[in-house]
């Protein structure tokens, strides 16, 4: 048997094993379990074909090399913790504004792959050199000058609070954090059961399911702990944007008093049960019918599923690229791998716990709380998860908002088109600062 034949035989054998694992994991879901077996078998066959041409060890080495070379997600701030109503510890980090030389150092850390002063140097990271590095530093320097001019020096500048999306973490804001670092105070937090936050206590003991309203109250706990006073600009992506809406729905007086600007990126105010995910119409109906039961069954079989995820890493990489980026072929491999790592870090039982909350999410009426402040509504035109039309609907409720739909961009638009997102985010903070200062003078 030739080396190629041996590789093919091993690939097919592994694929069959993977399909069996996924099928066993889903068997308790009835019809949904059967669907898992069919999907797993087809997916595993695709993995087998790729493994005939590219060795498993080579693919693994490539992923490790990308992990080592990319500085993404390495920025760290001053850590803190807020306690949610059910006792869950919510982890957050604060980046304080500092002198220009500290901001410049942070920018170089972001480009060269090193942590800020609160983290450790990543010795394996390779610096980005040449024109690309200089252009990135010059662009960030220009954004900082604009912010410094807008914020002024004699009044309380706003704190920008970032809320991340489903199956991500605060590190998904890497490029935006780098752009604002040292210039304006920022807070980055991990949603319950995500990132460095604790597993939700109410979900562990089964006393409370995850809801978007619960996440809104979690955000309020973080704001009380990390931003006890002063104006606030809220930035939310996907589930984080829904969290921001839930805050307004439950705490409208707080929003009216404290929030001076809002950015809703790649998110939705409702009707997510109608999203097609790029599937044919029959597939859409089947997905929305089967997905909750399938995910629940997978959550019960966490160990088997996690083994399957590791064995089908190549398959998941392809799926993640398809649903994260609008033009994945144009995305830097290091950034694509960073997106994979963020999603891979979310355990399947957490995926299952959160998923049902989206079908019943409806916060359209709550959006009016943000109509009085500068707003940014931004989405990728090729977003398959929260389609751009959902952002257009939000903009209809917020007629004074800046609506930006980015051609060719997908769901993780802040990673796929960071310079554009940074530009609009800085513009929002500028407008929010001016509006808040005018409002303050009017009250005085």
Short mmCIF file of C-alpha atoms in Angstrom, two decimals:
data_model
loop_
_atom_site.label_atom_id
_atom_site.label_comp_id
_atom_site.label_asym_id
_atom_site.label_seq_id
_atom_site.Cartn_x
_atom_site.Cartn_y
_atom_site.Cartn_z
CA UNK A 1 0.00 0.00 0.00
CA UNK A 2 1.41 3.40 -0.98
CA UNK A 3 1.81 6.29 1.46
CA UNK A 4 -1.09 8.10 -0.21
CA UNK A 5 -3.34 5.04 0.06
CA UNK A 6 -2.46 4.65 3.72
CA UNK A 7 -3.31 8.28 4.35
CA UNK A 8 -6.62 7.89 2.55
CA UNK A 9 -7.52 4.74 4.48
CA UNK A 10 -6.63 6.37 7.81
CA UNK A 11 -8.63 9.47 6.88
CA UNK A 12 -11.74 7.47 6.01
CA UNK A 13 -11.43 5.42 9.19
CA UNK A 14 -11.12 8.56 11.30
CA UNK A 15 -14.03 10.17 9.50
CA UNK A 16 -16.24 7.16 10.16
CA UNK A 17 -15.31 7.26 13.83
CA UNK A 18 -16.14 10.97 14.03
CA UNK A 19 -19.50 10.41 12.38
CA UNK A 20 -20.27 7.64 14.87
CA UNK A 21 -19.34 9.85 17.83
CA UNK A 22 -21.60 12.66 16.68
CA UNK A 23 -24.45 10.27 15.96
CA UNK A 24 -24.17 8.69 19.42
CA UNK A 25 -24.09 12.17 20.97
CA UNK A 26 -27.38 13.06 19.30
CA UNK A 27 -29.31 9.81 19.60
CA UNK A 28 -31.31 11.05 22.61
CA UNK A 29 -32.87 13.82 20.51
CA UNK A 30 -35.07 11.51 18.39
CA UNK A 31 -35.39 12.85 14.86
CA UNK A 32 -32.80 15.50 15.70
CA UNK A 33 -30.39 12.75 16.66
CA UNK A 34 -30.82 11.07 13.30
CA UNK A 35 -30.14 14.40 11.61
CA UNK A 36 -26.89 14.72 13.52
CA UNK A 37 -25.75 11.35 12.23
CA UNK A 38 -26.48 12.27 8.62
CA UNK A 39 -24.80 15.67 8.87
CA UNK A 40 -21.82 14.21 10.71
CA UNK A 41 -21.34 11.51 8.10
CA UNK A 42 -21.35 14.02 5.25
CA UNK A 43 -19.08 16.44 7.07
CA UNK A 44 -16.68 13.69 8.04
CA UNK A 45 -16.48 12.56 4.42
CA UNK A 46 -15.39 16.07 3.45
CA UNK A 47 -12.73 15.99 6.15
CA UNK A 48 -11.53 12.62 4.85
CA UNK A 49 -11.04 13.99 1.36
CA UNK A 50 -8.93 16.88 2.65
CA UNK A 51 -6.86 14.53 4.79
CA UNK A 52 -5.94 12.53 1.71
CA UNK A 53 -3.98 15.53 0.43
CA UNK A 54 -2.81 17.33 3.58
CA UNK A 55 -1.36 15.45 6.51
CA UNK A 56 -3.01 15.80 9.90
CA UNK A 57 0.29 16.72 11.53
CA UNK A 58 0.93 19.40 8.92
CA UNK A 59 -2.49 20.98 9.50
CA UNK A 60 -1.97 20.92 13.25
CA UNK A 61 1.45 22.53 12.89
CA UNK A 62 -0.06 25.22 10.67
CA UNK A 63 -2.68 26.06 13.30
CA UNK A 64 -0.04 26.21 16.04
CA UNK A 65 2.13 28.47 13.87
CA UNK A 66 -0.77 30.86 13.31
CA UNK A 67 -1.54 30.86 17.05
CA UNK A 68 2.07 31.75 17.81
CA UNK A 69 2.43 34.40 15.11
CA UNK A 70 -0.76 36.35 15.82
CA UNK A 71 -0.82 38.97 18.59
CA UNK A 72 -4.60 39.05 18.51
CA UNK A 73 -6.36 38.88 21.87
CA UNK A 74 -3.21 39.59 23.86
CA UNK A 75 -4.12 43.05 25.18
CA UNK A 76 -4.81 43.05 28.90
CA UNK A 77 -6.04 45.70 31.35
CA UNK A 78 -6.66 46.14 35.05
CA UNK A 79 -8.86 43.17 36.08
CA UNK A 80 -12.03 43.40 38.10
CA UNK A 81 -15.13 41.38 38.89
CA UNK A 82 -18.81 42.21 39.19
CA UNK A 83 -21.27 39.90 40.90
CA UNK A 84 -24.49 39.12 39.05
CA UNK A 85 -27.83 38.73 40.79
CA UNK A 86 -27.42 34.93 40.98
CA UNK A 87 -23.87 35.16 42.33
CA UNK A 88 -22.09 34.60 39.00
CA UNK A 89 -18.72 36.35 38.85
CA UNK A 90 -18.46 38.53 35.75
CA UNK A 91 -14.89 39.29 34.73
CA UNK A 92 -13.96 42.66 33.26
CA UNK A 93 -10.85 44.68 32.47
CA UNK A 94 -10.34 48.44 32.44
CA UNK A 95 -7.96 50.36 30.22
CA UNK A 96 -7.32 53.80 31.67
CA UNK A 97 -6.30 56.77 29.52
CA UNK A 98 -2.64 57.67 29.85
CA UNK A 99 0.10 59.93 28.53
CA UNK A 100 0.90 59.74 24.81
CA UNK A 101 4.00 57.64 25.37
CA UNK A 102 1.96 54.99 27.18
CA UNK A 103 -0.60 54.98 24.40
CA UNK A 104 2.15 54.62 21.83
CA UNK A 105 3.57 51.71 23.80
CA UNK A 106 0.17 50.05 23.82
CA UNK A 107 -0.13 50.52 20.07
CA UNK A 108 3.25 48.89 19.52
CA UNK A 109 2.22 46.05 21.82
CA UNK A 110 -0.89 45.49 19.71
CA UNK A 111 1.10 45.44 16.50
CA UNK A 112 4.10 43.47 17.77
CA UNK A 113 2.13 40.87 19.67
CA UNK A 114 3.01 41.81 23.26
CA UNK A 115 0.76 42.35 26.25
CA UNK A 116 0.22 45.65 27.95
CA UNK A 117 1.77 46.32 31.33
CA UNK A 118 -0.67 43.99 33.08
CA UNK A 119 0.25 40.92 31.02
CA UNK A 120 3.24 38.87 30.03
CA UNK A 121 5.25 39.23 26.86
CA UNK A 122 4.39 36.64 24.26
CA UNK A 123 7.86 35.40 23.34
CA UNK A 124 6.55 33.34 20.46
CA UNK A 125 4.81 36.27 18.76
CA UNK A 126 6.41 37.58 15.62
CA UNK A 127 6.34 41.35 15.09
CA UNK A 128 4.66 42.82 12.06
CA UNK A 129 7.24 44.91 10.23
CA UNK A 130 7.62 47.34 7.38
CA UNK A 131 4.98 49.49 5.73
CA UNK A 132 2.06 47.58 7.24
CA UNK A 133 3.22 48.22 10.81
CA UNK A 134 3.98 51.88 10.13
CA UNK A 135 0.62 52.40 8.46
CA UNK A 136 -1.20 50.79 11.40
CA UNK A 137 0.63 52.94 13.93
CA UNK A 138 0.06 56.12 11.93
CA UNK A 139 -3.65 55.35 11.59
CA UNK A 140 -4.00 54.72 15.31
CA UNK A 141 -2.05 57.87 16.07
CA UNK A 142 -4.44 59.89 13.91
CA UNK A 143 -7.48 58.41 15.65
CA UNK A 144 -6.00 59.23 19.06
CA UNK A 145 -5.36 62.85 18.10
CA UNK A 146 -8.95 63.20 16.97
CA UNK A 147 -10.25 61.73 20.22
CA UNK A 148 -7.98 63.85 22.37
CA UNK A 149 -9.21 66.99 20.61
CA UNK A 150 -12.86 65.95 20.98
CA UNK A 151 -12.65 64.87 24.61
CA UNK A 152 -10.90 67.96 25.90
CA UNK A 153 -9.15 68.03 29.24
CA UNK A 154 -11.51 69.76 31.65
CA UNK A 155 -14.51 67.54 31.84
CA UNK A 156 -15.38 63.94 32.56
CA UNK A 157 -14.82 62.07 29.31
CA UNK A 158 -17.08 59.08 28.62
CA UNK A 159 -16.11 55.51 29.42
CA UNK A 160 -16.59 53.20 26.43
CA UNK A 161 -17.99 49.80 27.49
CA UNK A 162 -17.72 46.85 25.07
CA UNK A 163 -20.10 43.87 25.16
CA UNK A 164 -19.13 40.87 23.02
CA UNK A 165 -21.23 38.35 21.12
CA UNK A 166 -22.31 34.72 21.39
CA UNK A 167 -19.46 32.19 21.62
CA UNK A 168 -16.86 34.97 21.75
CA UNK A 169 -15.11 36.91 24.53
CA UNK A 170 -13.89 40.41 25.26
CA UNK A 171 -10.81 39.62 23.15
CA UNK A 172 -12.97 39.83 20.01
CA UNK A 173 -12.63 43.62 20.37
CA UNK A 174 -8.83 43.42 19.96
CA UNK A 175 -8.53 45.98 17.15
CA UNK A 176 -10.98 48.45 18.67
CA UNK A 177 -9.29 48.14 22.05
CA UNK A 178 -5.94 48.83 20.46
CA UNK A 179 -7.28 51.88 18.60
CA UNK A 180 -8.73 53.51 21.75
CA UNK A 181 -6.07 52.34 24.18
CA UNK A 182 -4.47 55.12 26.20
CA UNK A 183 -6.83 57.80 24.88
CA UNK A 184 -10.20 57.08 26.42
CA UNK A 185 -11.24 54.91 29.36
CA UNK A 186 -12.61 51.56 28.16
CA UNK A 187 -14.18 48.57 29.88
CA UNK A 188 -14.20 45.09 28.32
CA UNK A 189 -16.16 42.31 29.99
CA UNK A 190 -16.89 38.64 29.41
CA UNK A 191 -20.53 37.56 29.34
CA UNK A 192 -21.49 34.85 31.83
CA UNK A 193 -20.10 31.42 30.92
CA UNK A 194 -17.85 33.04 28.30
CA UNK A 195 -14.18 33.99 28.40
CA UNK A 196 -12.86 34.45 31.93
CA UNK A 197 -16.26 34.89 33.58
CA UNK A 198 -17.68 32.10 35.72
CA UNK A 199 -20.28 29.63 34.53
CA UNK A 200 -23.73 31.01 35.22
CA UNK A 201 -24.84 29.85 38.66
CA UNK A 202 -28.49 29.81 37.66
CA UNK A 203 -27.66 27.59 34.69
CA UNK A 204 -25.46 25.19 36.65
CA UNK A 205 -28.14 24.50 39.24
CA UNK A 206 -30.96 24.68 36.68
CA UNK A 207 -32.91 27.40 38.47
CA UNK A 208 -32.86 29.97 35.67
CA UNK A 209 -32.44 29.67 31.90
CA UNK A 210 -30.37 32.16 29.96
CA UNK A 211 -32.40 35.07 28.62
CA UNK A 212 -31.40 38.31 26.95
CA UNK A 213 -33.00 40.15 29.89
CA UNK A 214 -30.67 38.31 32.26
CA UNK A 215 -27.70 39.45 30.19
CA UNK A 216 -28.98 43.03 30.37
CA UNK A 217 -28.98 42.79 34.16
CA UNK A 218 -25.47 41.34 34.02
CA UNK A 219 -24.36 44.40 32.06
CA UNK A 220 -25.93 46.64 34.70
CA UNK A 221 -23.90 44.84 37.39
CA UNK A 222 -20.71 45.42 35.39
CA UNK A 223 -21.53 49.09 34.89
CA UNK A 224 -22.22 49.56 38.60
CA UNK A 225 -18.87 48.01 39.48
CA UNK A 226 -16.64 49.38 36.72
CA UNK A 227 -18.27 52.73 35.86
CA UNK A 228 -19.92 54.02 39.05
CA UNK A 229 -20.03 57.59 37.73
CA UNK A 230 -19.66 59.62 34.57
CA UNK A 231 -21.02 59.36 31.03
CA UNK A 232 -20.98 56.05 29.17
CA UNK A 233 -20.81 54.98 25.52
CA UNK A 234 -22.13 51.45 25.04
CA UNK A 235 -20.79 49.23 22.24
CA UNK A 236 -22.34 45.83 21.55
CA UNK A 237 -21.77 43.19 18.89
CA UNK A 238 -24.36 40.53 18.08
CA UNK A 239 -25.53 39.13 21.45
CA UNK A 240 -23.71 42.06 23.06
CA UNK A 241 -25.91 44.46 21.11
CA UNK A 242 -28.98 42.59 22.32
CA UNK A 243 -27.60 42.90 25.85
CA UNK A 244 -27.36 46.67 25.39
CA UNK A 245 -31.01 46.71 24.24
CA UNK A 246 -32.05 44.66 27.29
CA UNK A 247 -30.32 47.18 29.55
CA UNK A 248 -32.47 49.97 28.08
CA UNK A 249 -35.61 47.85 28.34
CA UNK A 250 -35.13 47.24 32.07
CA UNK A 251 -33.30 50.38 33.16
CA UNK A 252 -34.58 53.24 30.98
CA UNK A 253 -33.96 55.91 33.64
CA UNK A 254 -30.36 54.78 34.05
CA UNK A 255 -29.81 54.89 30.30
CA UNK A 256 -31.34 58.37 30.06
CA UNK A 257 -29.09 59.66 32.84
CA UNK A 258 -25.79 57.98 32.06
CA UNK A 259 -25.57 56.80 28.44
CA UNK A 260 -24.37 59.41 25.93
CA UNK A 261 -23.77 57.19 22.91
CA UNK A 262 -24.41 53.67 21.60
CA UNK A 263 -22.97 51.44 18.87
CA UNK A 264 -24.92 48.39 17.73
CA UNK A 265 -22.73 46.22 15.52
CA UNK A 266 -23.86 43.13 13.63
CA UNK A 267 -26.88 42.66 15.86
CA UNK A 268 -30.66 42.34 15.81
CA UNK A 269 -33.68 43.63 17.72
CA UNK A 270 -35.69 40.46 17.05
CA UNK A 271 -37.19 38.00 14.51
CA UNK A 272 -34.08 35.85 14.63
CA UNK A 273 -36.22 32.75 14.21
CA UNK A 274 -36.69 33.85 10.59
CA UNK A 275 -32.99 34.06 9.74
CA UNK A 276 -32.03 31.69 6.91
CA UNK A 277 -28.29 31.29 7.61
CA UNK A 278 -27.68 31.01 3.88
CA UNK A 279 -29.65 27.73 3.73
CA UNK A 280 -32.41 26.73 1.29
CA UNK A 281 -35.93 27.36 2.57
CA UNK A 282 -36.54 23.73 3.60
CA UNK A 283 -33.21 23.67 5.38
CA UNK A 284 -34.12 26.82 7.30
CA UNK A 285 -37.33 25.29 8.64
CA UNK A 286 -35.54 22.10 9.60
CA UNK A 287 -32.75 24.01 11.32
CA UNK A 288 -35.05 26.12 13.49
CA UNK A 289 -37.09 23.03 14.36
CA UNK A 290 -34.19 20.73 15.15
CA UNK A 291 -31.46 23.02 16.49
CA UNK A 292 -32.68 23.51 20.09
CA UNK A 293 -33.14 19.77 20.67
CA UNK A 294 -29.92 18.88 18.91
CA UNK A 295 -27.88 21.35 20.93
CA UNK A 296 -29.50 20.22 24.17
CA UNK A 297 -28.63 16.61 23.38
CA UNK A 298 -25.07 17.59 22.51
CA UNK A 299 -24.80 19.50 25.77
CA UNK A 300 -25.62 16.30 27.64
CA UNK A 301 -22.77 14.52 25.84
CA UNK A 302 -20.13 17.20 26.26
CA UNK A 303 -17.08 14.93 26.40
CA UNK A 304 -18.01 13.02 23.24
CA UNK A 305 -18.82 16.23 21.40
CA UNK A 306 -15.61 17.98 22.41
CA UNK A 307 -13.64 14.99 21.13
CA UNK A 308 -15.57 15.25 17.88
CA UNK A 309 -14.81 18.96 17.63
CA UNK A 310 -11.11 18.32 18.03
CA UNK A 311 -11.15 15.50 15.50
CA UNK A 312 -13.01 17.62 12.95
CA UNK A 313 -11.03 20.80 13.51
CA UNK A 314 -10.65 21.34 9.77
CA UNK A 315 -14.38 21.06 9.19
CA UNK A 316 -15.14 23.55 11.95
CA UNK A 317 -12.52 25.94 10.63
CA UNK A 318 -14.35 25.99 7.30
CA UNK A 319 -17.75 26.50 8.92
CA UNK A 320 -16.44 29.26 11.17
CA UNK A 321 -14.92 31.10 8.23
CA UNK A 322 -18.13 30.83 6.24
CA UNK A 323 -20.30 32.20 9.01
CA UNK A 324 -17.83 34.72 10.43
CA UNK A 325 -16.44 36.47 7.36
CA UNK A 326 -18.10 37.76 4.21
CA UNK A 327 -15.04 37.19 2.03
CA UNK A 328 -13.00 34.60 3.96
CA UNK A 329 -10.52 34.22 1.12
CA UNK A 330 -9.40 37.82 1.75
CA UNK A 331 -9.06 37.52 5.52
CA UNK A 332 -5.57 37.29 6.99
CA UNK A 333 -5.02 33.64 8.06
CA UNK A 334 -3.92 34.78 11.51
CA UNK A 335 -7.17 36.69 12.03
CA UNK A 336 -9.22 33.77 10.72
CA UNK A 337 -7.45 31.44 13.15
CA UNK A 338 -8.06 33.95 15.97
CA UNK A 339 -11.79 33.84 15.22
CA UNK A 340 -11.66 30.05 15.30
CA UNK A 341 -9.94 30.04 18.69
CA UNK A 342 -12.54 32.37 20.20
CA UNK A 343 -15.40 30.14 19.09
CA UNK A 344 -13.62 26.87 19.90
CA UNK A 345 -13.17 28.08 23.48
CA UNK A 346 -16.93 28.02 24.11
CA UNK A 347 -18.02 24.61 25.49
CA UNK A 348 -20.90 22.92 23.70
CA UNK A 349 -23.11 22.97 26.81
CA UNK A 350 -22.74 26.76 26.97
CA UNK A 351 -23.65 26.97 23.28
CA UNK A 352 -26.76 24.93 24.09
CA UNK A 353 -27.70 27.02 27.14
CA UNK A 354 -27.71 30.32 25.27
CA UNK A 355 -29.19 29.33 21.93
CA UNK A 356 -32.92 29.24 22.89
CA UNK A 357 -32.76 32.85 24.11
CA UNK A 358 -32.37 34.20 20.58
CA UNK A 359 -35.63 32.79 19.22
CA UNK A 360 -37.69 34.82 21.72
CA UNK A 361 -35.52 37.94 21.70
CA UNK A 362 -37.54 41.07 20.82
CA UNK A 363 -36.30 44.48 21.93
CA UNK A 364 -37.50 46.72 19.11
CA UNK A 365 -39.54 48.90 21.45
CA UNK A 366 -36.62 49.28 23.86
CA UNK A 367 -34.49 50.90 21.16
CA UNK A 368 -36.27 54.24 21.55
CA UNK A 369 -34.30 54.78 24.76
CA UNK A 370 -31.25 55.42 22.56
CA UNK A 371 -32.92 57.79 20.11
CA UNK A 372 -31.81 60.83 22.11
CA UNK A 373 -28.07 60.06 21.90
CA UNK A 374 -25.58 59.72 19.04
CA UNK A 375 -25.78 56.19 17.66
CA UNK A 376 -23.93 53.96 15.23
CA UNK A 377 -25.62 50.98 13.59
CA UNK A 378 -23.11 48.93 11.60
CA UNK A 379 -23.36 45.57 9.85
CA UNK A 380 -21.70 43.47 7.19
CA UNK A 381 -23.77 43.13 4.03
CA UNK A 382 -22.80 39.44 3.85
CA UNK A 383 -23.66 38.64 7.47
CA UNK A 384 -25.47 35.27 7.51
CA UNK A 385 -26.19 35.27 11.27
CA UNK A 386 -27.64 38.73 11.92
CA UNK A 387 -28.36 39.94 8.38
CA UNK A 388 -27.82 43.58 7.46
CA UNK A 389 -31.58 44.03 7.06
CA UNK A 390 -31.89 43.63 10.82
CA UNK A 391 -29.56 46.61 11.25
CA UNK A 392 -31.63 48.58 8.76
CA UNK A 393 -34.68 47.84 10.91
CA UNK A 394 -32.86 49.14 13.96
CA UNK A 395 -31.88 52.30 12.08
CA UNK A 396 -35.54 52.90 11.22
CA UNK A 397 -36.27 53.08 14.95
CA UNK A 398 -33.21 55.28 15.50
CA UNK A 399 -33.56 57.78 12.61
CA UNK A 400 -30.65 59.93 13.83
CA UNK A 401 -28.21 57.00 13.91
CA UNK A 402 -25.40 56.58 11.43
CA UNK A 403 -26.22 53.43 9.45
CA UNK A 404 -23.20 51.72 7.91
CA UNK A 405 -23.59 48.50 5.90
CA UNK A 406 -20.17 47.21 4.84
CA UNK A 407 -20.08 45.51 1.42
CA UNK A 408 -18.51 42.06 1.46
CA UNK A 409 -18.18 41.89 5.25
CA UNK A 410 -19.63 39.15 7.47
CA UNK A 411 -20.68 38.69 11.07
CA UNK A 412 -17.27 39.37 12.63
CA UNK A 413 -17.01 42.68 10.82
CA UNK A 414 -14.88 44.21 13.61
CA UNK A 415 -12.19 41.61 12.82
CA UNK A 416 -12.70 41.52 9.07
CA UNK A 417 -12.76 45.31 8.53
CA UNK A 418 -11.18 46.73 11.71
CA UNK A 419 -9.96 50.02 10.22
CA UNK A 420 -13.44 50.94 9.00
CA UNK A 421 -15.10 49.94 12.26
CA UNK A 422 -12.49 51.87 14.25
CA UNK A 423 -13.05 54.97 12.15
CA UNK A 424 -16.79 54.95 12.74
CA UNK A 425 -16.38 54.10 16.42
CA UNK A 426 -14.03 57.03 16.98
CA UNK A 427 -16.49 59.29 15.16
CA UNK A 428 -19.24 58.09 17.50
CA UNK A 429 -17.17 58.79 20.61
CA UNK A 430 -16.40 62.26 19.24
CA UNK A 431 -20.06 63.03 18.66
CA UNK A 432 -21.09 61.55 22.01
CA UNK A 433 -18.49 63.62 23.82
CA UNK A 434 -19.60 66.85 22.18
CA UNK A 435 -23.29 66.11 22.79
CA UNK A 436 -22.69 65.16 26.42
CA UNK A 437 -20.62 68.28 27.03
CA UNK A 438 -23.37 70.45 25.51
CA UNK A 439 -26.00 68.72 27.61
CA UNK A 440 -23.93 69.25 30.73
CA UNK A 441 -23.52 72.94 30.02
CA UNK A 442 -27.25 73.27 29.36
CA UNK A 443 -28.08 71.69 32.73
CA UNK A 444 -25.56 73.96 34.45
#
